[in-house]
Short mmCIF file of N, CA, C and O in Angstrom, two decimals:
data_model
loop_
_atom_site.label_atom_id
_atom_site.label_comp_id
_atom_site.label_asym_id
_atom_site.label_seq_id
_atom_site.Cartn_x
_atom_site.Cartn_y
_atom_site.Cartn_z
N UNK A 22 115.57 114.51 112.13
CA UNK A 22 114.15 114.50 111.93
C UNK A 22 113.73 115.71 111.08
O UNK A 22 112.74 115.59 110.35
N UNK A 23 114.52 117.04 111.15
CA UNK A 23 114.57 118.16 110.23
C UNK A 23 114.29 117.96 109.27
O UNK A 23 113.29 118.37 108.69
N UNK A 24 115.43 117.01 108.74
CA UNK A 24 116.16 116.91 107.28
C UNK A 24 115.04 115.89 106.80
O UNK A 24 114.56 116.07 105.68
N UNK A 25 114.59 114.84 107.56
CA UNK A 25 113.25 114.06 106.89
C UNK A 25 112.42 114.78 106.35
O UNK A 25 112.24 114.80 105.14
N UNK A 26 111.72 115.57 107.31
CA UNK A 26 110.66 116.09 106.85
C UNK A 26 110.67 117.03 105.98
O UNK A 26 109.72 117.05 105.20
N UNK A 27 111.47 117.81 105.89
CA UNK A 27 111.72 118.87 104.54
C UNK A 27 112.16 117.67 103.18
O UNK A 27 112.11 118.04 102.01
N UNK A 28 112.63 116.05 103.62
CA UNK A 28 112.29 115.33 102.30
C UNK A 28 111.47 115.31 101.75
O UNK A 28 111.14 115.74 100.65
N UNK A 29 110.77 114.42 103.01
CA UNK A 29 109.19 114.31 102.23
C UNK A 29 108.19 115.64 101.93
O UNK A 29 107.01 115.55 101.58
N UNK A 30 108.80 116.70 102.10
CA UNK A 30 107.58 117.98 102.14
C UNK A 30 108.52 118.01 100.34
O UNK A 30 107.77 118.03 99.37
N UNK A 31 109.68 118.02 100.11
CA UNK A 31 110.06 118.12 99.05
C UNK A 31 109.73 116.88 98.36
O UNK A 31 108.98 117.26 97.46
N UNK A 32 109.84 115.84 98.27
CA UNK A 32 108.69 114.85 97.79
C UNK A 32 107.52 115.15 97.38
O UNK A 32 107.34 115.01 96.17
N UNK A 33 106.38 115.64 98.22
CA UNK A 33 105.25 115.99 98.06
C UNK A 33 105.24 117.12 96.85
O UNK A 33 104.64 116.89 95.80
N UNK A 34 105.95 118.37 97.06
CA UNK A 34 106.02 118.91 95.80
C UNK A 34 106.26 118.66 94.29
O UNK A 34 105.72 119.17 93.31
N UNK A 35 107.29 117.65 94.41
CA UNK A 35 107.70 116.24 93.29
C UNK A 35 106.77 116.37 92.57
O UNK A 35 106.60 117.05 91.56
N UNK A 36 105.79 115.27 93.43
CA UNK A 36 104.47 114.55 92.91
C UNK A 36 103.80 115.25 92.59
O UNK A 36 103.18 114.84 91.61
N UNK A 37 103.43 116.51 93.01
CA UNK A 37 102.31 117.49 92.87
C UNK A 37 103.02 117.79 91.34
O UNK A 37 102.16 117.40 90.55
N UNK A 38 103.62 118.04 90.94
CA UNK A 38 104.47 118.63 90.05
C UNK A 38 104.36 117.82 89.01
O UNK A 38 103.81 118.21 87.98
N UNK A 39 104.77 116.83 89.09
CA UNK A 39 104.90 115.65 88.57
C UNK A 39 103.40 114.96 88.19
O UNK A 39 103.40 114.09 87.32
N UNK A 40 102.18 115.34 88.81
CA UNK A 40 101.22 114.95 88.84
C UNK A 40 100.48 115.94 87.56
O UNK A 40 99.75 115.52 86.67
N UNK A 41 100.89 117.26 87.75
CA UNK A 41 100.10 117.90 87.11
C UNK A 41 100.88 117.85 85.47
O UNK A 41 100.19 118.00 84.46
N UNK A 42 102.32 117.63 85.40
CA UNK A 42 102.49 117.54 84.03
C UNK A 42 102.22 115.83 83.41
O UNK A 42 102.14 115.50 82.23
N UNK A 43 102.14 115.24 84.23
CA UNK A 43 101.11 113.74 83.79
C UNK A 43 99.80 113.77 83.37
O UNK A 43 99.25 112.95 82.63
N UNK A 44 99.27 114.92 83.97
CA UNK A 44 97.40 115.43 83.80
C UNK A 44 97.64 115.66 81.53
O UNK A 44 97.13 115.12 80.54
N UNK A 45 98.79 116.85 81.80
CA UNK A 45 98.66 117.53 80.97
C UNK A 45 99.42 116.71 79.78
O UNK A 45 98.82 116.76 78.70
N UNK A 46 100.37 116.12 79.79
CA UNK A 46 100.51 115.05 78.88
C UNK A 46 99.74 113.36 78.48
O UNK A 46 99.82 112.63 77.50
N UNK A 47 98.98 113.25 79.83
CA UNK A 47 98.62 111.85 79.22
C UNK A 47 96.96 112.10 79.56
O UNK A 47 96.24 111.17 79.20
N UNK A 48 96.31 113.21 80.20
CA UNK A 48 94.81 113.32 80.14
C UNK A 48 94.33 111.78 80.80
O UNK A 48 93.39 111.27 80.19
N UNK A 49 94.72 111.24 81.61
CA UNK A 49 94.26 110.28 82.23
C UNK A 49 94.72 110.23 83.76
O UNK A 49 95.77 110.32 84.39
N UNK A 50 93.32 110.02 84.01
CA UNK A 50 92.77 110.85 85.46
C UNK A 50 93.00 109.58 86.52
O UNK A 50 92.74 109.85 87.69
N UNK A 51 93.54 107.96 86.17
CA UNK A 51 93.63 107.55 87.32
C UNK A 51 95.48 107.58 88.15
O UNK A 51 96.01 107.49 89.26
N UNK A 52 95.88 107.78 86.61
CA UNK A 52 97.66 107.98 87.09
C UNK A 52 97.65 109.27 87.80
O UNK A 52 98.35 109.42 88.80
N UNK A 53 96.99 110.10 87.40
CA UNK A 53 96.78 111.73 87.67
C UNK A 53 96.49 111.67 89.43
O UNK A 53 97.22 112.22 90.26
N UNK A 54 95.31 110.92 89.73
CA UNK A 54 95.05 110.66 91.01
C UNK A 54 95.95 110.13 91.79
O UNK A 54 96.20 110.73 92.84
N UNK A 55 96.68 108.85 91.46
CA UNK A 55 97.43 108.09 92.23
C UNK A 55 98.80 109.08 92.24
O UNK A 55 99.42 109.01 93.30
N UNK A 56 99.08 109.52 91.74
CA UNK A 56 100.01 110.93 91.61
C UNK A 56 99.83 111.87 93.26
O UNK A 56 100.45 111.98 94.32
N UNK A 57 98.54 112.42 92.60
CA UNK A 57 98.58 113.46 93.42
C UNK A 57 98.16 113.10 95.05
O UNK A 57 98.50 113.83 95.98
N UNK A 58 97.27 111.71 95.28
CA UNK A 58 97.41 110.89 96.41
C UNK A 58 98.83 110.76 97.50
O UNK A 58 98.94 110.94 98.71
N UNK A 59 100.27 110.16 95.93
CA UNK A 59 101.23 110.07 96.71
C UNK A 59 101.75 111.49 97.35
O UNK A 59 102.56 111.55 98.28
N UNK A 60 101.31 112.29 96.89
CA UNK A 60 102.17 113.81 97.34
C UNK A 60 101.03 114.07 98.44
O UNK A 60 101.46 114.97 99.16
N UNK A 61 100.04 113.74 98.79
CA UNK A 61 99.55 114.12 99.86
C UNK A 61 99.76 113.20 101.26
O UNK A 61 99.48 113.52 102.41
N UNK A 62 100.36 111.90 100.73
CA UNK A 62 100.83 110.97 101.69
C UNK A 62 101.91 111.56 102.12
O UNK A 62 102.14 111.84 103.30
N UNK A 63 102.82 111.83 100.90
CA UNK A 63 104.33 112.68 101.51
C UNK A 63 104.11 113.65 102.48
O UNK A 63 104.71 113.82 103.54
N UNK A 64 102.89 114.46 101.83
CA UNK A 64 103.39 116.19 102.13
C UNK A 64 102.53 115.62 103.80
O UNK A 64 103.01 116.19 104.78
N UNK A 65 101.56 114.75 104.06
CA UNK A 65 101.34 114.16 105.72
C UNK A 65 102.37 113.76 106.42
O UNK A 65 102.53 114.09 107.60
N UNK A 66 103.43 112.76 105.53
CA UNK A 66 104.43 112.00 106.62
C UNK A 66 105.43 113.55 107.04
O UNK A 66 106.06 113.62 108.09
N UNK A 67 105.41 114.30 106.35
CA UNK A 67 106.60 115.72 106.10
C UNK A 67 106.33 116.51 107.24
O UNK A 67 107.10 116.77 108.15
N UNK A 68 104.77 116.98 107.05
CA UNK A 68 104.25 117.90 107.78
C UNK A 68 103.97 117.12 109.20
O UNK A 68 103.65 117.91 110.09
N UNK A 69 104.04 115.50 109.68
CA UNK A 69 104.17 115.38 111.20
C UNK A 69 105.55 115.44 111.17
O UNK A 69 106.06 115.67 112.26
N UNK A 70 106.16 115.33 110.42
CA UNK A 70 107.83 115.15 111.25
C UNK A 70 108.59 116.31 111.48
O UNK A 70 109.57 116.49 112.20
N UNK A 71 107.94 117.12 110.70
CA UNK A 71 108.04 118.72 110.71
C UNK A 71 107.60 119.31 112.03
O UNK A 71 108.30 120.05 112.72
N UNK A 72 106.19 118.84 112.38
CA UNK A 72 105.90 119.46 113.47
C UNK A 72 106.51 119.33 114.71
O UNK A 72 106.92 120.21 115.47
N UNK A 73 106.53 117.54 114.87
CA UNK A 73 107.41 116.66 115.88
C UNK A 73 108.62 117.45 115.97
O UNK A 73 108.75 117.91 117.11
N UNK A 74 109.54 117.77 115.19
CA UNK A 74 110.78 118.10 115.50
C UNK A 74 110.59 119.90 116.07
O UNK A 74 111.41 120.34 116.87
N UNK A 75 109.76 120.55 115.68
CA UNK A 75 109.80 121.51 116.78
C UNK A 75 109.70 121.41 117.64
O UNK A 75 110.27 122.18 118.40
N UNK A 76 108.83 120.28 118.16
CA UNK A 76 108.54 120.79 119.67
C UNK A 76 109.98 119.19 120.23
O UNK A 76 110.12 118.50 121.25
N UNK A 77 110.23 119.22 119.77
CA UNK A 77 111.47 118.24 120.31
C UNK A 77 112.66 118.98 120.30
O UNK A 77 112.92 119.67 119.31
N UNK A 78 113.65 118.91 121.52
CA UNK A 78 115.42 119.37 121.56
C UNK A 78 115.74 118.77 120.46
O UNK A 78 115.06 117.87 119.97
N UNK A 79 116.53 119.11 120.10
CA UNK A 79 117.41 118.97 118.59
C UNK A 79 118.48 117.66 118.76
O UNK A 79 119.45 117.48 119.50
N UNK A 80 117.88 116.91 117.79
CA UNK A 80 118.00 115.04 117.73
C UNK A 80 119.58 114.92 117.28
O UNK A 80 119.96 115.80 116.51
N UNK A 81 120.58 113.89 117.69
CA UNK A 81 121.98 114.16 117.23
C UNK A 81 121.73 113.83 115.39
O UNK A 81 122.69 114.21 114.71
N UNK A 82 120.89 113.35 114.80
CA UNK A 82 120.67 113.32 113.51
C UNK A 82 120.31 114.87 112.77
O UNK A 82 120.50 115.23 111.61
N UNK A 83 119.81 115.50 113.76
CA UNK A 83 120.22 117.26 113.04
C UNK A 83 121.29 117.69 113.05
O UNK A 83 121.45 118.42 112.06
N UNK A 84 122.95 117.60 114.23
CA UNK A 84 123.32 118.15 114.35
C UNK A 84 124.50 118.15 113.51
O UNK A 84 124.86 117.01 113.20
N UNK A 85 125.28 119.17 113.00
CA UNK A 85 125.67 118.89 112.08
C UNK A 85 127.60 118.27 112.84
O UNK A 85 128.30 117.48 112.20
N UNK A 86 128.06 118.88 114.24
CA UNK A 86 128.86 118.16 114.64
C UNK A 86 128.66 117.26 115.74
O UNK A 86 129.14 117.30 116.87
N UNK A 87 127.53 116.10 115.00
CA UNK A 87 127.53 115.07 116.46
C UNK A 87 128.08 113.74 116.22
O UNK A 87 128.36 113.48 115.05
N UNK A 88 128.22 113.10 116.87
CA UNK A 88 129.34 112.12 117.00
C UNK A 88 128.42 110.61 116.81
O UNK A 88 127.23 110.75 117.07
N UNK A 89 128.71 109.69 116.53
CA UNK A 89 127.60 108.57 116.27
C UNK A 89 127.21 107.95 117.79
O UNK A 89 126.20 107.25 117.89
N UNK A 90 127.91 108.19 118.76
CA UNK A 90 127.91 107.77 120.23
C UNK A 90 126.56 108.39 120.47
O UNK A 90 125.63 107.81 121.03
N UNK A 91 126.53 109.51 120.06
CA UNK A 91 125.01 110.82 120.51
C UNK A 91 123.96 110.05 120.29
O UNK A 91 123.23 109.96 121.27
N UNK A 92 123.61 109.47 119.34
CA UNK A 92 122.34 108.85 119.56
C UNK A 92 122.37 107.40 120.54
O UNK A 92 123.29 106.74 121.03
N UNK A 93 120.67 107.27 120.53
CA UNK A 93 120.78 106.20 121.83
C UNK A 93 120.89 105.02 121.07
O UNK A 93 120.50 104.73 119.94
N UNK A 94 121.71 104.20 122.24
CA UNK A 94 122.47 103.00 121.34
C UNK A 94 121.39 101.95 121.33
O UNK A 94 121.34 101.03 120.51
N UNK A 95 120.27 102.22 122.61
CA UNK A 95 118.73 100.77 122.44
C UNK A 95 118.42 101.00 121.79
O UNK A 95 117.98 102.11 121.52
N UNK A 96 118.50 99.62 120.86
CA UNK A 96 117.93 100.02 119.72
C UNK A 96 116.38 98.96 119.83
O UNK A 96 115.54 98.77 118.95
N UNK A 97 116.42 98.45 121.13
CA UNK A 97 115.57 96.92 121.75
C UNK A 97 116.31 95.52 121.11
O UNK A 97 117.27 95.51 120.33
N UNK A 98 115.78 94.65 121.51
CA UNK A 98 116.44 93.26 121.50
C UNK A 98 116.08 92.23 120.60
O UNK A 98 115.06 91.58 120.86
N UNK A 99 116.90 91.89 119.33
CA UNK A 99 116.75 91.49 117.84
C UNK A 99 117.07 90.12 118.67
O UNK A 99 117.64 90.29 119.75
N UNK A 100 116.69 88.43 118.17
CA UNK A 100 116.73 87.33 118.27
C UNK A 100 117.74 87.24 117.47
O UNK A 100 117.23 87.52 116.38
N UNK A 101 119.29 86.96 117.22
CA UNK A 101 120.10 86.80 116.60
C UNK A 101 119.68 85.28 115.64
O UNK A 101 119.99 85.37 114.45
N UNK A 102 119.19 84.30 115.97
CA UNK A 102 118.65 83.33 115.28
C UNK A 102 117.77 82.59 115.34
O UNK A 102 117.84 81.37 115.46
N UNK A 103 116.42 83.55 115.23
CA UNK A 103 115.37 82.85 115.37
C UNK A 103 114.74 82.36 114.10
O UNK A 103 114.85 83.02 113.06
N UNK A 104 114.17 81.35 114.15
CA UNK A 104 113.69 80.98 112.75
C UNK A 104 111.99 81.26 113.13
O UNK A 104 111.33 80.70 112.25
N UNK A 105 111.36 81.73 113.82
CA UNK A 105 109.95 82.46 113.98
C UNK A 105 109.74 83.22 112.93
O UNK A 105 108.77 82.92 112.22
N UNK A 106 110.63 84.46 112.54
CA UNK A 106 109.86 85.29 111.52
C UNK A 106 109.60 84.62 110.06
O UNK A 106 108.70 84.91 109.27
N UNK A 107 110.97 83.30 109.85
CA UNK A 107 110.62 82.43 108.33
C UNK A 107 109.30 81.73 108.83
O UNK A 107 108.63 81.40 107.85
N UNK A 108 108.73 81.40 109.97
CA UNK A 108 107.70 79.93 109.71
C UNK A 108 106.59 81.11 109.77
O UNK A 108 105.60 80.81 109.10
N UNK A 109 106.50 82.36 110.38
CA UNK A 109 105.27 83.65 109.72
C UNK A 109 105.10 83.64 108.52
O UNK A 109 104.11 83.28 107.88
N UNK A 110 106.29 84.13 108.11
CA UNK A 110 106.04 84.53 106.64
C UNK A 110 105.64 83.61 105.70
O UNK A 110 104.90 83.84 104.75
N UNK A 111 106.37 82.10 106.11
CA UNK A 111 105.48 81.22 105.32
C UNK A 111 104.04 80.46 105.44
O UNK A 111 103.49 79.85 104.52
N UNK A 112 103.50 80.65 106.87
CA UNK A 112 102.07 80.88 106.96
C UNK A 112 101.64 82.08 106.03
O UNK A 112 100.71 81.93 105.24
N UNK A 113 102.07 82.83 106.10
CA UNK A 113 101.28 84.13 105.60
C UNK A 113 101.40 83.22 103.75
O UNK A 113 100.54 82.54 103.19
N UNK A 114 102.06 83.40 103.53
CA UNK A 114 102.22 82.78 101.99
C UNK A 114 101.29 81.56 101.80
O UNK A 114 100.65 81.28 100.78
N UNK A 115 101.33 80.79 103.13
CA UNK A 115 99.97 79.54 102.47
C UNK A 115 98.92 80.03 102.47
O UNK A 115 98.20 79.82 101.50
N UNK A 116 98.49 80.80 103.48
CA UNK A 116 97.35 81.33 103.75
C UNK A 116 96.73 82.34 102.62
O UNK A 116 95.51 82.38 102.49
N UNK A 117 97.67 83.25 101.73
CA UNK A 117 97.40 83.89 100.70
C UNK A 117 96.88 83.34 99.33
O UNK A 117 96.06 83.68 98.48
N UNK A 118 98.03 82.02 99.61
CA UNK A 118 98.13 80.98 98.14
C UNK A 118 96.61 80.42 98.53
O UNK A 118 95.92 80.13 97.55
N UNK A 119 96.12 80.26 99.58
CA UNK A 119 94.65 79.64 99.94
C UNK A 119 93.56 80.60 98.99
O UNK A 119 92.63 80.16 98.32
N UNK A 120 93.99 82.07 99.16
CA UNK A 120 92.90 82.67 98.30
C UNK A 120 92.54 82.40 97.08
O UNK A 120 91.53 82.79 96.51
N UNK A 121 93.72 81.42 96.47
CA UNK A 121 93.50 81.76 95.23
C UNK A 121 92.99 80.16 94.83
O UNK A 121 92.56 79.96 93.69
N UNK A 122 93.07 79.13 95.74
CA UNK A 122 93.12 78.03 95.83
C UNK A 122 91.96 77.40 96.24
O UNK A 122 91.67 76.30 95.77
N UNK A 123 91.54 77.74 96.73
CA UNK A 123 90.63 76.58 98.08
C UNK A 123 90.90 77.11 99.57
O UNK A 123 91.96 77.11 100.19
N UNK A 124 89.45 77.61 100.02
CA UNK A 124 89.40 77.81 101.26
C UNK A 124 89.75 77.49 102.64
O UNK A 124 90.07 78.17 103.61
N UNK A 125 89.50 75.42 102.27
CA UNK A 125 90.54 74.90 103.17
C UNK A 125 91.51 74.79 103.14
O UNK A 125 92.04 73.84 103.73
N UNK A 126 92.53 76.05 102.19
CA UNK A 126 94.22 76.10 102.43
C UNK A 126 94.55 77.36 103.57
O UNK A 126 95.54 77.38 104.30
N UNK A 127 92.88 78.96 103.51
CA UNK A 127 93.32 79.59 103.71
C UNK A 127 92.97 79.63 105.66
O UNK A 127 93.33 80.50 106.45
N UNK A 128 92.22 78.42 105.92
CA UNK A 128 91.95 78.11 106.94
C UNK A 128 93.17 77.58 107.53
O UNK A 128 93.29 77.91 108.71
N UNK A 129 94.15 76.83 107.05
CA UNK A 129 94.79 75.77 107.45
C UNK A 129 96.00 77.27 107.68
O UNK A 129 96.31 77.73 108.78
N UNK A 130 96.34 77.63 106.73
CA UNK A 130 97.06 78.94 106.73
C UNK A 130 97.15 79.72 107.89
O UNK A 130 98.19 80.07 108.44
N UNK A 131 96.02 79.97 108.21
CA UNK A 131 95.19 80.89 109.57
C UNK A 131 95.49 80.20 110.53
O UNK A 131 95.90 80.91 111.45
N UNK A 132 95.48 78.85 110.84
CA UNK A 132 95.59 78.28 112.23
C UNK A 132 97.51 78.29 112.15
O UNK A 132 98.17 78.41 113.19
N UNK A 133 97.99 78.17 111.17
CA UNK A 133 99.85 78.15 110.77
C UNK A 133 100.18 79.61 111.23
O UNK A 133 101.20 79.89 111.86
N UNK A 134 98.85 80.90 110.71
CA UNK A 134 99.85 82.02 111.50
C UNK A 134 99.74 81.92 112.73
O UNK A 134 100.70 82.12 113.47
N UNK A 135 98.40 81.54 113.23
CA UNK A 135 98.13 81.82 114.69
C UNK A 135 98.80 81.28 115.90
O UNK A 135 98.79 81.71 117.05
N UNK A 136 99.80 79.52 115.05
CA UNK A 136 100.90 78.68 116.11
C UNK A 136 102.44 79.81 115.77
O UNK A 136 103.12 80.51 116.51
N UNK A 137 102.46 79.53 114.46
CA UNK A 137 103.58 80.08 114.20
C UNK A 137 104.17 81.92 115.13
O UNK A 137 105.28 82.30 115.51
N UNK A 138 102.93 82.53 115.17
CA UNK A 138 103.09 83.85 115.79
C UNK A 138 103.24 83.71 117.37
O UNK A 138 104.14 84.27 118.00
N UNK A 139 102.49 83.09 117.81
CA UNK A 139 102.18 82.50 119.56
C UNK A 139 104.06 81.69 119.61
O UNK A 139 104.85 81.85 120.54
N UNK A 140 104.21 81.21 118.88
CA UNK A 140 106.11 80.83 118.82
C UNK A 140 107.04 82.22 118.98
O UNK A 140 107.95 82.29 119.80
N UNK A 141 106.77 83.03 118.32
CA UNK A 141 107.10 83.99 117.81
C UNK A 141 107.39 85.04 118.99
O UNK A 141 108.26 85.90 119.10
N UNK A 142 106.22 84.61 119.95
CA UNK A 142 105.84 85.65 121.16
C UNK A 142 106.62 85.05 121.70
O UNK A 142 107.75 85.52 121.73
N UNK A 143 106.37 83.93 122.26
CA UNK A 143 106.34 82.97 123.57
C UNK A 143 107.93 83.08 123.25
O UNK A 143 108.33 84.07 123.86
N UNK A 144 108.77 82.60 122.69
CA UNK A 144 109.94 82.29 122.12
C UNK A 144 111.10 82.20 123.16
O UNK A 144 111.96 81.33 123.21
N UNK A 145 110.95 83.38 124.06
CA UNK A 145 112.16 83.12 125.03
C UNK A 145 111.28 83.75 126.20
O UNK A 145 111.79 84.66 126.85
N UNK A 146 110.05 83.34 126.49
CA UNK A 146 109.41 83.21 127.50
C UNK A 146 109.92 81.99 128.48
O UNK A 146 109.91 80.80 128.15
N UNK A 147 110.39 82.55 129.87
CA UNK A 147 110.51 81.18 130.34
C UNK A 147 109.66 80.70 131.83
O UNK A 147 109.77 79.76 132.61
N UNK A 148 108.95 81.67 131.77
CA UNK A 148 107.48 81.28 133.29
C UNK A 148 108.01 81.98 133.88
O UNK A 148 108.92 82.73 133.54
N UNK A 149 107.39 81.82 135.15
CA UNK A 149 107.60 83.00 136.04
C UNK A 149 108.91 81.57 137.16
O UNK A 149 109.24 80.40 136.98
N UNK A 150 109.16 82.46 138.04
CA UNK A 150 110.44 82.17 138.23
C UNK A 150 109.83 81.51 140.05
O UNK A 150 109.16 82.09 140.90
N UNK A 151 110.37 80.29 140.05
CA UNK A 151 110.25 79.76 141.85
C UNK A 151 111.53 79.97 142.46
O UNK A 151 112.73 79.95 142.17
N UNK A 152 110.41 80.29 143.89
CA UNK A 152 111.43 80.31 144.87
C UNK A 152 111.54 78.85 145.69
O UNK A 152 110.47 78.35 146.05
N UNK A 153 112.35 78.39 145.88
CA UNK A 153 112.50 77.36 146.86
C UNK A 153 112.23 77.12 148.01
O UNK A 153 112.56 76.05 148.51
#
């Protein structure tokens, strides 16, 4: 978590850097902005992970002799083959293609994420359990 955040704090300097010789070669103030925006996104994600890791014991990803066992192996529980996240994503895609289309696609879209996600949940829900 160290080594992140001194990325992105070195990132942030990048851009800052990078921002100001963009000012000075191309005099246009919206690349200039979106520049110096990204280095303040960095130098935020830098400066919490920076902070986080002080007040945290020292993560086996700092250490420089730790073993891959050291970190924790939950990583939580992936659906080895669910086809839920393809029928999301392709709601999300009708529902987008609706914007550009006709309203009653982005409706029809909307009710496709709202089954498709409730699948998504429910998926290996199996009720609550009887006793005999």
């Amino acid at each position: 978590m160290k080594l992140a955040g001194k990325l992105f704090l070195g990132g942030a300097a990048f851009y800052f850097l990078v921002a100001g010789v963009y000012w000075i070669m191309s005099n246009d103030e919206v690349g200039t902005v979106a520049l110096v925006l990204t280095g303040f996104l960095s130098a935020m994600i830098g400066f919490y992970l920076v902070v986080t890791a002080a007040r945290l014991p020292d993560q086996p990803e700092d250490l420089a002799d730790a073993e891959i066992w050291d970190a924790d192996p939950d990583y939580g529980f992936f659906s080895p083959h669910s086809w839920a996240p393809l029928m999301v994503g392709l709601s999300a895609a009708i529902t987008f293609a609706g914007l550009a289309f006709a309203a009653w696609i982005v409706a029809a879209g909307a009710v496709l994420i709202i089954m498709s996600s409730a699948y998504w949940v429910f998926e290996y829900y199996q009720g609550p359990k009887r006793q005999f």
